[in-house]
């Protein structure tokens, strides 16, 4: 009996050592899947990268892939893992559960705080990582490209208490892609035809977490003027949304910085909580700017500002701005011939901007309306 007890004790001791060693292996410099991170009713996969040079109380960056993408593809195609080695933070790479690789940014579940959709699953990944690695809950950031940028905006709206700062590359406003279905596609939104007031967009975001009045992540919104997948008007609408949330006036930035961060881009500074970067001639998607993100997150340079201490609903509004409100679902986006030697742009089409070479006259009864230096649209 004593020998048996001794053997059992040794087995338990060895088992404990192996488990501890395995945990160490998992957290060192490899993209690793985590299966049991918490509630996951929408079936999102979690992958994590923990660097060899892990900080004592590390920050977390959530990096969300594009349509057709995977966690592995975003891990390989973006600089966040290399930056993690340099600065000691952890990267979470969620992976969409759907065959097309897009994110659910269209259902009530995902567009509601703790609604049980994709956004809820990603939030639970963050909670798991904070607990597992003693990460700094006050330094959690999110970024993404295309569909991942849409999810970035949704996460900023549904879990504003979780994220300190966000950068969204070539996305759409939170709630713009609403269809009422899981993983739905909203052509009105993607074509830049969901146009609303600053107050309407702000309320769409605020109503994703009703009653919340705490701090919100500061937002960096990036887009290209030649994006024909998620049309560039979505940059304007996203800037409207977060201008409204933070109390800025859309269209009146405090600073306009030409050729920043490089020659093709202009940076619009609305204040400490909102900036936009717009690329002339840049298509879908804007290349990831790792150094810019690190500065914006406060990992390098100054600290992340953190967001407001309170928010105010600017007007009464419904929970979601749907694509049928103040928009046309059948508007054409092609250009049509007018008289010989000229052409007209159809409703919603681009009609001006620096570097633009297409039609500058709008089909009747629409007129060319200025959005920013790089983009004007027939409205």
Coordinates of C-alpha atoms in Angstrom, one line a residue:
X1 CA 0.0 0.0 0.0
X2 CA 2.9 2.4 0.9
X3 CA 4.6 1.6 -2.4
X4 CA 1.4 2.1 -4.3
X5 CA 0.9 5.5 -2.5
X6 CA 4.5 6.5 -3.3
X7 CA 4.0 5.6 -7.0
X8 CA 0.8 7.6 -7.1
X9 CA 2.5 10.5 -5.6
X10 CA 5.4 10.4 -8.0
X11 CA 3.0 10.1 -11.0
X12 CA 1.0 13.1 -9.7
X13 CA 4.3 15.1 -9.3
X14 CA 5.5 14.2 -12.7
X15 CA 2.1 15.0 -14.2
X16 CA 2.1 18.4 -12.5
X17 CA 5.6 19.1 -13.8
X18 CA 4.7 18.1 -17.4
X19 CA 1.6 20.2 -17.3
X20 CA 3.6 23.2 -16.1
X21 CA 6.2 22.7 -18.7
X22 CA 3.6 22.4 -21.4
X23 CA 2.2 25.7 -20.4
X24 CA 5.6 27.2 -20.7
X25 CA 6.0 25.7 -24.2
X26 CA 2.6 27.0 -25.3
X27 CA 3.4 30.5 -24.4
X28 CA 6.7 30.8 -26.2
X29 CA 7.0 32.1 -29.8
X30 CA 4.6 30.0 -31.8
X31 CA 1.1 30.4 -33.1
X32 CA -0.9 28.1 -30.9
X33 CA -4.6 27.3 -30.9
X34 CA -6.5 27.5 -27.6
X35 CA -9.7 25.5 -27.4
X36 CA -11.1 26.2 -23.9
X37 CA -11.0 29.9 -23.5
X38 CA -14.6 30.3 -22.3
X39 CA -18.1 30.6 -23.7
X40 CA -18.1 30.4 -27.5
X41 CA -21.5 29.8 -28.8
X42 CA -20.6 31.2 -32.2
X43 CA -17.7 28.8 -32.7
X44 CA -14.9 31.3 -33.3
X45 CA -11.4 29.7 -33.1
X46 CA -8.7 31.3 -30.9
X47 CA -5.0 31.4 -31.8
X48 CA -2.4 33.1 -29.6
X49 CA 1.1 34.2 -30.0
X50 CA 3.2 34.7 -26.8
X51 CA 6.7 35.9 -27.5
X52 CA 9.9 34.6 -26.0
X53 CA 10.5 38.1 -24.6
X54 CA 7.2 38.3 -22.8
X55 CA 6.8 41.3 -20.5
X56 CA 6.1 40.9 -16.8
X57 CA 2.6 42.3 -17.2
X58 CA 2.1 42.3 -20.9
X59 CA -0.3 44.3 -23.1
X60 CA -2.6 42.4 -25.5
X61 CA -3.2 43.1 -29.2
X62 CA -6.2 41.4 -30.8
X63 CA -5.5 41.2 -34.6
X64 CA -8.6 40.3 -36.7
X65 CA -8.2 38.9 -40.2
X66 CA -10.1 39.8 -43.4
X67 CA -12.6 37.9 -45.5
X68 CA -11.1 34.7 -47.0
X69 CA -8.4 35.0 -44.3
X70 CA -7.3 32.8 -41.3
X71 CA -5.5 33.4 -38.1
X72 CA -2.4 31.9 -39.7
X73 CA -2.6 34.1 -42.7
X74 CA -2.9 37.3 -40.6
X75 CA -0.1 36.1 -38.3
X76 CA 2.1 35.6 -41.3
X77 CA 1.0 38.7 -43.3
X78 CA 1.2 41.3 -40.6
X79 CA 4.0 42.5 -38.3
X80 CA 2.3 42.0 -35.0
X81 CA 4.2 38.8 -34.0
X82 CA 7.5 40.4 -34.7
X83 CA 6.5 43.6 -32.8
X84 CA 5.4 41.3 -29.9
X85 CA 8.9 40.0 -29.7
X86 CA 10.2 43.5 -29.7
X87 CA 7.8 45.0 -27.1
X88 CA 6.8 41.9 -25.1
X89 CA 3.0 42.0 -25.7
X90 CA 0.7 39.0 -26.5
X91 CA -1.2 38.8 -29.8
X92 CA -4.6 37.1 -30.1
X93 CA -5.6 36.0 -33.6
X94 CA -9.3 35.0 -33.7
X95 CA -10.4 33.0 -36.7
X96 CA -13.9 33.2 -38.3
X97 CA -16.0 30.0 -38.1
X98 CA -17.6 30.6 -41.5
X99 CA -16.6 29.1 -44.8
X100 CA -16.0 32.5 -46.5
X101 CA -13.8 33.7 -43.6
X102 CA -15.8 36.9 -43.0
X103 CA -17.0 37.9 -39.6
X104 CA -20.5 38.2 -38.3
X105 CA -20.9 41.9 -38.1
X106 CA -24.5 41.7 -39.2
X107 CA -26.6 39.9 -36.6
X108 CA -28.1 41.3 -33.4
X109 CA -26.1 38.7 -31.4
X110 CA -22.8 40.0 -32.5
X111 CA -23.9 43.7 -32.4
X112 CA -24.9 43.5 -28.8
X113 CA -22.8 43.5 -25.6
X114 CA -22.7 39.9 -24.3
X115 CA -25.1 38.9 -27.1
X116 CA -23.4 35.5 -27.7
X117 CA -22.1 36.3 -31.3
X118 CA -18.6 36.5 -32.7
X119 CA -17.8 39.7 -30.7
X120 CA -18.7 38.0 -27.5
X121 CA -16.4 35.0 -28.3
X122 CA -13.5 37.4 -29.0
X123 CA -14.1 39.3 -25.8
X124 CA -13.9 36.0 -23.9
X125 CA -10.5 35.3 -25.5
X126 CA -9.3 38.5 -24.0
X127 CA -10.6 37.7 -20.6
X128 CA -8.9 34.2 -20.8
X129 CA -5.6 35.7 -21.8
X130 CA -5.6 38.3 -19.1
X131 CA -6.2 35.6 -16.5
X132 CA -3.8 33.0 -18.0
X133 CA -0.8 35.3 -18.5
X134 CA -1.4 38.0 -15.9
X135 CA -1.8 40.5 -18.7
X136 CA -2.5 44.2 -18.2
X137 CA -6.3 44.7 -18.5
X138 CA -5.7 48.4 -19.0
X139 CA -3.6 47.9 -22.1
X140 CA -5.8 45.8 -24.5
X141 CA -5.9 46.9 -28.1
X142 CA -7.7 45.7 -31.2
X143 CA -7.0 46.1 -34.9
X144 CA -8.2 44.4 -38.1
X145 CA -8.4 44.6 -41.9
X146 CA -11.5 44.7 -44.1
X147 CA -14.0 42.4 -42.4
X148 CA -11.6 42.4 -39.5
X149 CA -11.8 46.2 -39.5
X150 CA -15.6 45.9 -39.3
X151 CA -15.2 43.7 -36.3
X152 CA -12.8 46.1 -34.8
X153 CA -15.4 48.9 -34.9
X154 CA -18.0 46.4 -33.6
X155 CA -15.8 45.4 -30.7
X156 CA -15.1 49.1 -29.8
X157 CA -18.9 49.6 -29.6
X158 CA -19.9 46.3 -27.9
X159 CA -17.0 46.1 -25.4
X160 CA -15.8 49.7 -24.9
X161 CA -14.7 48.9 -21.4
X162 CA -12.3 46.2 -22.6
X163 CA -10.2 48.0 -25.2
X164 CA -7.9 51.0 -24.8
X165 CA -7.4 51.9 -28.5
X166 CA -8.3 50.5 -31.9
X167 CA -7.1 50.8 -35.5
X168 CA -9.5 49.8 -38.3
X169 CA -8.0 49.2 -41.8
X170 CA -10.6 49.6 -44.7
X171 CA -13.8 48.8 -42.8
X172 CA -17.3 50.2 -42.3
X173 CA -19.0 51.8 -39.3
X174 CA -20.2 49.6 -36.5
X175 CA -23.7 48.5 -37.4
X176 CA -23.5 49.5 -41.1
X177 CA -23.4 45.8 -42.2
X178 CA -26.6 44.9 -40.2
X179 CA -28.9 42.4 -42.0
X180 CA -30.5 40.7 -39.0
X181 CA -28.7 37.4 -40.1
X182 CA -25.5 35.8 -39.0
X183 CA -22.6 36.4 -41.4
X184 CA -24.8 38.4 -43.8
X185 CA -23.6 40.5 -46.7
X186 CA -24.9 44.1 -47.0
X187 CA -24.2 45.5 -50.4
X188 CA -25.8 48.9 -49.6
X189 CA -23.1 49.4 -46.9
X190 CA -20.2 47.9 -48.9
X191 CA -21.0 50.2 -51.8
X192 CA -20.9 53.3 -49.6
X193 CA -24.6 54.0 -49.8
X194 CA -25.5 53.8 -46.1
X195 CA -25.2 57.6 -45.4
X196 CA -26.5 58.9 -42.1
X197 CA -26.0 61.8 -39.7
X198 CA -23.3 62.0 -37.1
X199 CA -25.9 61.6 -34.4
X200 CA -27.5 58.5 -36.0
X201 CA -24.2 56.8 -36.4
X202 CA -23.2 57.6 -32.9
X203 CA -26.4 56.2 -31.5
X204 CA -25.9 53.0 -33.5
X205 CA -22.6 52.5 -31.7
X206 CA -23.8 53.6 -28.2
X207 CA -26.9 51.4 -28.3
X208 CA -24.7 48.3 -28.7
X209 CA -24.0 48.5 -25.0
X210 CA -27.1 50.3 -23.6
X211 CA -26.5 52.3 -20.5
X212 CA -22.7 52.2 -20.6
X213 CA -21.2 55.6 -19.8
X214 CA -17.5 54.7 -19.0
X215 CA -14.3 55.1 -21.0
X216 CA -14.1 54.2 -24.7
X217 CA -11.2 53.2 -26.9
X218 CA -9.6 55.9 -29.0
X219 CA -10.1 55.2 -32.7
X220 CA -7.8 55.3 -35.7
X221 CA -9.7 54.9 -39.0
X222 CA -7.7 54.1 -42.2
X223 CA -9.0 53.8 -45.8
X224 CA -8.1 54.2 -49.4
X225 CA -9.7 56.5 -52.1
X226 CA -9.6 53.7 -54.7
X227 CA -11.3 51.0 -52.6
X228 CA -13.9 49.3 -54.8
X229 CA -14.7 46.5 -52.2
X230 CA -15.7 48.7 -49.3
X231 CA -16.2 52.0 -51.0
X232 CA -14.3 55.0 -49.6
X233 CA -17.5 56.7 -48.5
X234 CA -17.4 54.2 -45.6
X235 CA -14.4 56.1 -44.2
X236 CA -16.4 59.3 -44.0
X237 CA -19.3 57.5 -42.4
X238 CA -17.0 55.8 -39.8
X239 CA -15.4 59.1 -39.0
X240 CA -18.9 60.5 -38.5
X241 CA -19.8 57.7 -36.1
X242 CA -16.8 58.1 -33.8
X243 CA -16.9 61.9 -34.1
X244 CA -20.4 61.7 -32.7
X245 CA -19.4 59.3 -29.9
X246 CA -16.6 61.5 -28.7
X247 CA -18.3 64.8 -29.2
X248 CA -16.3 66.1 -32.1
X249 CA -17.7 67.9 -35.2
X250 CA -17.4 65.7 -38.3
X251 CA -15.7 67.6 -41.1
X252 CA -13.9 69.9 -38.8
X253 CA -10.6 68.2 -37.8
X254 CA -8.3 70.1 -35.5
X255 CA -5.3 69.3 -37.7
X256 CA -4.9 68.1 -41.3
X257 CA -1.4 66.6 -41.9
X258 CA -0.5 66.1 -45.6
X259 CA 1.8 63.3 -46.6
X260 CA 1.5 61.7 -43.2
X261 CA 2.5 59.0 -42.4
X262 CA 3.8 58.7 -45.9
X263 CA 3.4 60.6 -49.2
X264 CA 0.1 58.9 -50.3
X265 CA -1.7 59.6 -47.1
X266 CA -3.3 62.5 -45.3
X267 CA -3.9 62.3 -41.5
X268 CA -6.9 64.0 -40.0
X269 CA -6.6 64.7 -36.2
X270 CA -10.0 65.4 -34.6
X271 CA -8.6 65.2 -31.0
X272 CA -6.9 62.7 -28.7
X273 CA -9.6 60.1 -29.2
X274 CA -10.1 60.1 -33.0
X275 CA -7.8 60.3 -36.0
X276 CA -8.3 59.3 -39.6
X277 CA -5.8 58.3 -42.3
X278 CA -6.9 58.5 -45.9
X279 CA -4.8 57.2 -48.8
X280 CA -5.0 58.8 -52.3
X281 CA -5.1 56.0 -55.0
X282 CA -4.9 53.3 -52.3
X283 CA -7.2 50.4 -53.0
X284 CA -8.6 47.6 -50.7
X285 CA -7.0 47.2 -48.3
X286 CA -4.6 49.8 -46.7
X287 CA -1.4 48.0 -45.8
X288 CA -0.9 47.5 -42.1
X289 CA 1.2 50.2 -40.5
X290 CA 2.8 48.4 -37.6
X291 CA 4.8 51.4 -36.3
X292 CA 1.8 53.7 -36.6
X293 CA -0.3 51.2 -34.6
X294 CA 2.3 50.8 -31.9
X295 CA 2.4 54.6 -31.4
X296 CA -1.4 54.9 -31.5
X297 CA -1.7 52.1 -28.9
X298 CA 0.8 53.8 -26.7
X299 CA 3.2 50.9 -26.8
X300 CA 5.8 53.3 -28.3
X301 CA 5.9 57.0 -27.9
X302 CA 3.2 58.6 -25.8
X303 CA 0.6 56.6 -23.9
X304 CA -2.8 55.6 -25.3
X305 CA -5.3 58.3 -24.3
X306 CA -8.0 56.0 -23.3
X307 CA -11.3 57.5 -24.3
X308 CA -13.9 59.6 -22.6
X309 CA -15.1 59.2 -19.0
X310 CA -18.7 59.4 -20.2
X311 CA -20.8 59.4 -23.3
X312 CA -24.1 61.1 -24.1
X313 CA -26.7 59.9 -26.6
X314 CA -26.9 62.8 -29.0
X315 CA -30.5 62.1 -30.3
X316 CA -33.2 59.4 -30.0
X317 CA -32.4 56.5 -32.3
X318 CA -33.1 52.9 -32.9
X319 CA -30.7 50.2 -31.9
X320 CA -29.4 49.8 -35.4
X321 CA -29.2 52.0 -38.4
X322 CA -30.4 49.6 -41.1
X323 CA -29.5 49.8 -44.8
X324 CA -33.1 50.7 -45.7
X325 CA -33.0 53.9 -43.7
X326 CA -32.3 57.0 -45.9
X327 CA -30.6 54.9 -48.5
X328 CA -31.4 53.3 -51.8
X329 CA -30.8 49.5 -52.2
X330 CA -31.1 49.6 -56.0
X331 CA -28.8 52.6 -56.9
X332 CA -26.4 51.9 -59.7
X333 CA -22.7 52.4 -59.2
X334 CA -21.5 52.4 -62.8
X335 CA -20.8 55.4 -65.0
X336 CA -22.9 56.0 -68.1
X337 CA -22.2 57.8 -71.3
X338 CA -23.8 61.3 -71.6
X339 CA -23.2 63.4 -74.7
X340 CA -20.3 62.7 -77.0
X341 CA -17.0 63.8 -75.5
X342 CA -18.3 63.7 -71.9
X343 CA -19.6 61.3 -69.2
X344 CA -21.7 61.4 -66.1
X345 CA -21.3 59.5 -62.8
X346 CA -24.4 57.8 -61.4
X347 CA -25.8 58.3 -58.0
X348 CA -23.3 57.2 -55.2
X349 CA -20.4 57.3 -57.7
X350 CA -17.2 59.2 -57.1
X351 CA -17.0 62.5 -59.0
X352 CA -13.9 64.3 -57.7
X353 CA -10.9 64.4 -55.5
X354 CA -7.1 64.7 -55.7
X355 CA -5.8 62.2 -58.3
X356 CA -9.3 61.3 -59.5
X357 CA -9.5 60.9 -63.3
X358 CA -13.1 59.7 -63.8
X359 CA -16.4 61.6 -64.6
X360 CA -16.8 64.8 -62.7
X361 CA -20.5 65.5 -63.7
X362 CA -23.3 63.7 -61.9
X363 CA -26.3 62.2 -63.6
X364 CA -29.5 64.4 -62.9
X365 CA -30.8 65.1 -60.4
X366 CA -27.6 64.4 -58.3
X367 CA -24.8 66.8 -57.6
X368 CA -21.2 66.3 -56.8
X369 CA -20.7 66.9 -53.1
X370 CA -17.4 67.3 -51.4
X371 CA -16.5 64.8 -48.7
X372 CA -12.8 65.4 -48.2
X373 CA -9.8 66.4 -50.4
X374 CA -9.6 63.0 -51.9
X375 CA -13.2 62.1 -52.4
X376 CA -16.4 63.7 -53.7
X377 CA -19.6 61.7 -54.4
X378 CA -22.8 62.1 -56.5
X379 CA -25.6 62.5 -53.9

